[in-house]
Amino acid sequence: MYTSFEWDQNKNSENQHKHGVGFEEAQEALFDPDRLILVDTGHGTPEEERYFCVGRVEGGILTVRFTYRVGAIRVFGAGFWRKYRKVYLERSKEE
């Protein structure tokens, strides 16, 4: 079970500047019971798969790019991107 989060603090600062969201907030998307976890086929490698988590946070529907590391979830990026917001909302309409 993954119970902790980690990230590069410089990348966190860049993400806050570029996308207006910090990784501290991003981790909340992974606790959304209705979250979607999708494989990030564009960025993974055979040694390390990468994923998208699309989940609701206080500010809206957030997409988080991450991977699983030994005992932790490593966050690479996060933003309120329309593409994955649409996927999340369409799926909830189907249920």
PDB file of C-alpha atoms in Angstrom:
ATOM      1  CA  MET A   1       0.000   0.000   0.000  1.00  0.00           C
ATOM      2  CA  TYR A   2       1.274   3.452  -0.922  1.00  0.00           C
ATOM      3  CA  THR A   3       0.761   5.817   1.974  1.00  0.00           C
ATOM      4  CA  SER A   4       3.232   8.584   1.291  1.00  0.00           C
ATOM      5  CA  PHE A   5       3.912  11.073  -1.469  1.00  0.00           C
ATOM      6  CA  GLU A   6       7.132  12.545  -2.774  1.00  0.00           C
ATOM      7  CA  TRP A   7       8.160  15.079  -5.402  1.00  0.00           C
ATOM      8  CA  ASP A   8      10.985  17.320  -6.486  1.00  0.00           C
ATOM      9  CA  GLN A   9      10.493  20.694  -4.797  1.00  0.00           C
ATOM     10  CA  ASN A  10      11.845  22.620  -7.805  1.00  0.00           C
ATOM     11  CA  LYS A  11       9.359  20.829 -10.048  1.00  0.00           C
ATOM     12  CA  ASN A  12       6.606  21.648  -7.544  1.00  0.00           C
ATOM     13  CA  SER A  13       7.504  25.354  -7.716  1.00  0.00           C
ATOM     14  CA  GLU A  14       7.559  25.249 -11.534  1.00  0.00           C
ATOM     15  CA  ASN A  15       4.179  23.518 -11.582  1.00  0.00           C
ATOM     16  CA  GLN A  16       2.668  26.121  -9.237  1.00  0.00           C
ATOM     17  CA  HIS A  17       3.912  28.909 -11.490  1.00  0.00           C
ATOM     18  CA  LYS A  18       2.864  27.255 -14.755  1.00  0.00           C
ATOM     19  CA  HIS A  19      -0.416  25.546 -13.780  1.00  0.00           C
ATOM     20  CA  GLY A  20      -1.444  27.284 -10.561  1.00  0.00           C
ATOM     21  CA  VAL A  21      -1.487  24.157  -8.439  1.00  0.00           C
ATOM     22  CA  GLY A  22       1.014  22.675  -5.995  1.00  0.00           C
ATOM     23  CA  PHE A  23       1.724  19.015  -5.449  1.00  0.00           C
ATOM     24  CA  GLU A  24       0.412  19.269  -1.884  1.00  0.00           C
ATOM     25  CA  GLU A  25      -3.047  19.928  -3.345  1.00  0.00           C
ATOM     26  CA  ALA A  26      -2.491  17.427  -6.159  1.00  0.00           C
ATOM     27  CA  GLN A  27      -2.226  14.503  -3.785  1.00  0.00           C
ATOM     28  CA  GLU A  28      -5.846  15.138  -2.712  1.00  0.00           C
ATOM     29  CA  ALA A  29      -7.052  13.979  -6.159  1.00  0.00           C
ATOM     30  CA  LEU A  30      -5.817  10.472  -5.369  1.00  0.00           C
ATOM     31  CA  PHE A  31      -8.202  10.313  -2.388  1.00  0.00           C
ATOM     32  CA  ASP A  32     -11.307  11.012  -4.507  1.00  0.00           C
ATOM     33  CA  PRO A  33     -13.362   7.781  -4.359  1.00  0.00           C
ATOM     34  CA  ASP A  34     -14.500   8.446  -7.950  1.00  0.00           C
ATOM     35  CA  ARG A  35     -10.998   9.114  -9.292  1.00  0.00           C
ATOM     36  CA  LEU A  36      -9.792   7.687 -12.590  1.00  0.00           C
ATOM     37  CA  ILE A  37      -6.343   6.139 -12.920  1.00  0.00           C
ATOM     38  CA  LEU A  38      -5.096   6.018 -16.519  1.00  0.00           C
ATOM     39  CA  VAL A  39      -1.794   4.766 -17.925  1.00  0.00           C
ATOM     40  CA  ASP A  40       0.335   7.583 -19.347  1.00  0.00           C
ATOM     41  CA  THR A  41       1.532   5.825 -22.498  1.00  0.00           C
ATOM     42  CA  GLY A  42       3.358   8.917 -23.738  1.00  0.00           C
ATOM     43  CA  HIS A  43       5.801   9.230 -20.847  1.00  0.00           C
ATOM     44  CA  GLY A  44       6.315   5.813 -19.257  1.00  0.00           C
ATOM     45  CA  THR A  45       9.282   3.530 -19.839  1.00  0.00           C
ATOM     46  CA  PRO A  46       9.650  -0.254 -19.553  1.00  0.00           C
ATOM     47  CA  GLU A  47      11.408   0.356 -16.232  1.00  0.00           C
ATOM     48  CA  GLU A  48       8.763   2.731 -14.832  1.00  0.00           C
ATOM     49  CA  GLU A  49       5.145   3.103 -15.849  1.00  0.00           C
ATOM     50  CA  ARG A  50       3.572   6.510 -15.399  1.00  0.00           C
ATOM     51  CA  TYR A  51      -0.054   7.325 -14.742  1.00  0.00           C
ATOM     52  CA  PHE A  52      -2.670  10.038 -14.701  1.00  0.00           C
ATOM     53  CA  CYS A  53      -5.040  10.394 -11.787  1.00  0.00           C
ATOM     54  CA  VAL A  54      -8.131  12.458 -12.511  1.00  0.00           C
ATOM     55  CA  GLY A  55      -9.963  13.398  -9.347  1.00  0.00           C
ATOM     56  CA  ARG A  56     -12.052  16.058  -7.719  1.00  0.00           C
ATOM     57  CA  VAL A  57     -10.385  18.515  -5.336  1.00  0.00           C
ATOM     58  CA  GLU A  58     -11.730  21.688  -3.781  1.00  0.00           C
ATOM     59  CA  GLY A  59     -10.744  23.767  -6.830  1.00  0.00           C
ATOM     60  CA  GLY A  60     -12.303  21.455  -9.442  1.00  0.00           C
ATOM     61  CA  ILE A  61     -11.248  18.350 -11.329  1.00  0.00           C
ATOM     62  CA  LEU A  62      -7.501  17.938 -11.251  1.00  0.00           C
ATOM     63  CA  THR A  63      -5.225  15.738 -13.357  1.00  0.00           C
ATOM     64  CA  VAL A  64      -2.089  14.467 -11.628  1.00  0.00           C
ATOM     65  CA  ARG A  65       0.843  12.802 -13.388  1.00  0.00           C
ATOM     66  CA  PHE A  66       2.588  10.285 -11.134  1.00  0.00           C
ATOM     67  CA  THR A  67       4.370   6.962 -10.757  1.00  0.00           C
ATOM     68  CA  TYR A  68       4.721   4.381  -8.027  1.00  0.00           C
ATOM     69  CA  ARG A  69       8.107   4.204  -6.317  1.00  0.00           C
ATOM     70  CA  VAL A  70       9.240   2.061  -3.402  1.00  0.00           C
ATOM     71  CA  GLY A  71       6.662   2.848  -0.712  1.00  0.00           C
ATOM     72  CA  ALA A  72       5.594   6.176  -2.207  1.00  0.00           C
ATOM     73  CA  ILE A  73       3.661   7.871  -4.964  1.00  0.00           C
ATOM     74  CA  ARG A  74       5.947  10.281  -6.843  1.00  0.00           C
ATOM     75  CA  VAL A  75       4.127  13.266  -8.352  1.00  0.00           C
ATOM     76  CA  PHE A  76       5.544  14.817 -11.559  1.00  0.00           C
ATOM     77  CA  GLY A  77       2.890  17.302 -12.593  1.00  0.00           C
ATOM     78  CA  ALA A  78      -0.664  18.494 -12.029  1.00  0.00           C
ATOM     79  CA  GLY A  79      -3.150  20.816 -13.618  1.00  0.00           C
ATOM     80  CA  PHE A  80      -6.779  21.541 -14.312  1.00  0.00           C
ATOM     81  CA  TRP A  81      -6.610  20.208 -17.886  1.00  0.00           C
ATOM     82  CA  ARG A  82      -9.857  20.166 -19.877  1.00  0.00           C
ATOM     83  CA  LYS A  83      -9.171  16.905 -21.723  1.00  0.00           C
ATOM     84  CA  TYR A  84      -9.185  14.739 -18.609  1.00  0.00           C
ATOM     85  CA  ARG A  85     -11.864  16.794 -16.872  1.00  0.00           C
ATOM     86  CA  LYS A  86     -14.163  15.881 -19.759  1.00  0.00           C
ATOM     87  CA  VAL A  87     -13.331  12.162 -19.399  1.00  0.00           C
ATOM     88  CA  TYR A  88     -14.065  12.306 -15.659  1.00  0.00           C
ATOM     89  CA  LEU A  89     -17.411  14.067 -16.138  1.00  0.00           C
ATOM     90  CA  GLU A  90     -18.530  11.823 -19.006  1.00  0.00           C
ATOM     91  CA  ARG A  91     -17.804   8.724 -16.974  1.00  0.00           C
ATOM     92  CA  SER A  92     -19.838  10.003 -14.032  1.00  0.00           C
ATOM     93  CA  LYS A  93     -22.802  10.615 -16.392  1.00  0.00           C
ATOM     94  CA  GLU A  94     -22.689   6.966 -17.485  1.00  0.00           C
ATOM     95  CA  GLU A  95     -22.986   5.633 -13.944  1.00  0.00           C
TER      96      GLU A  95
END
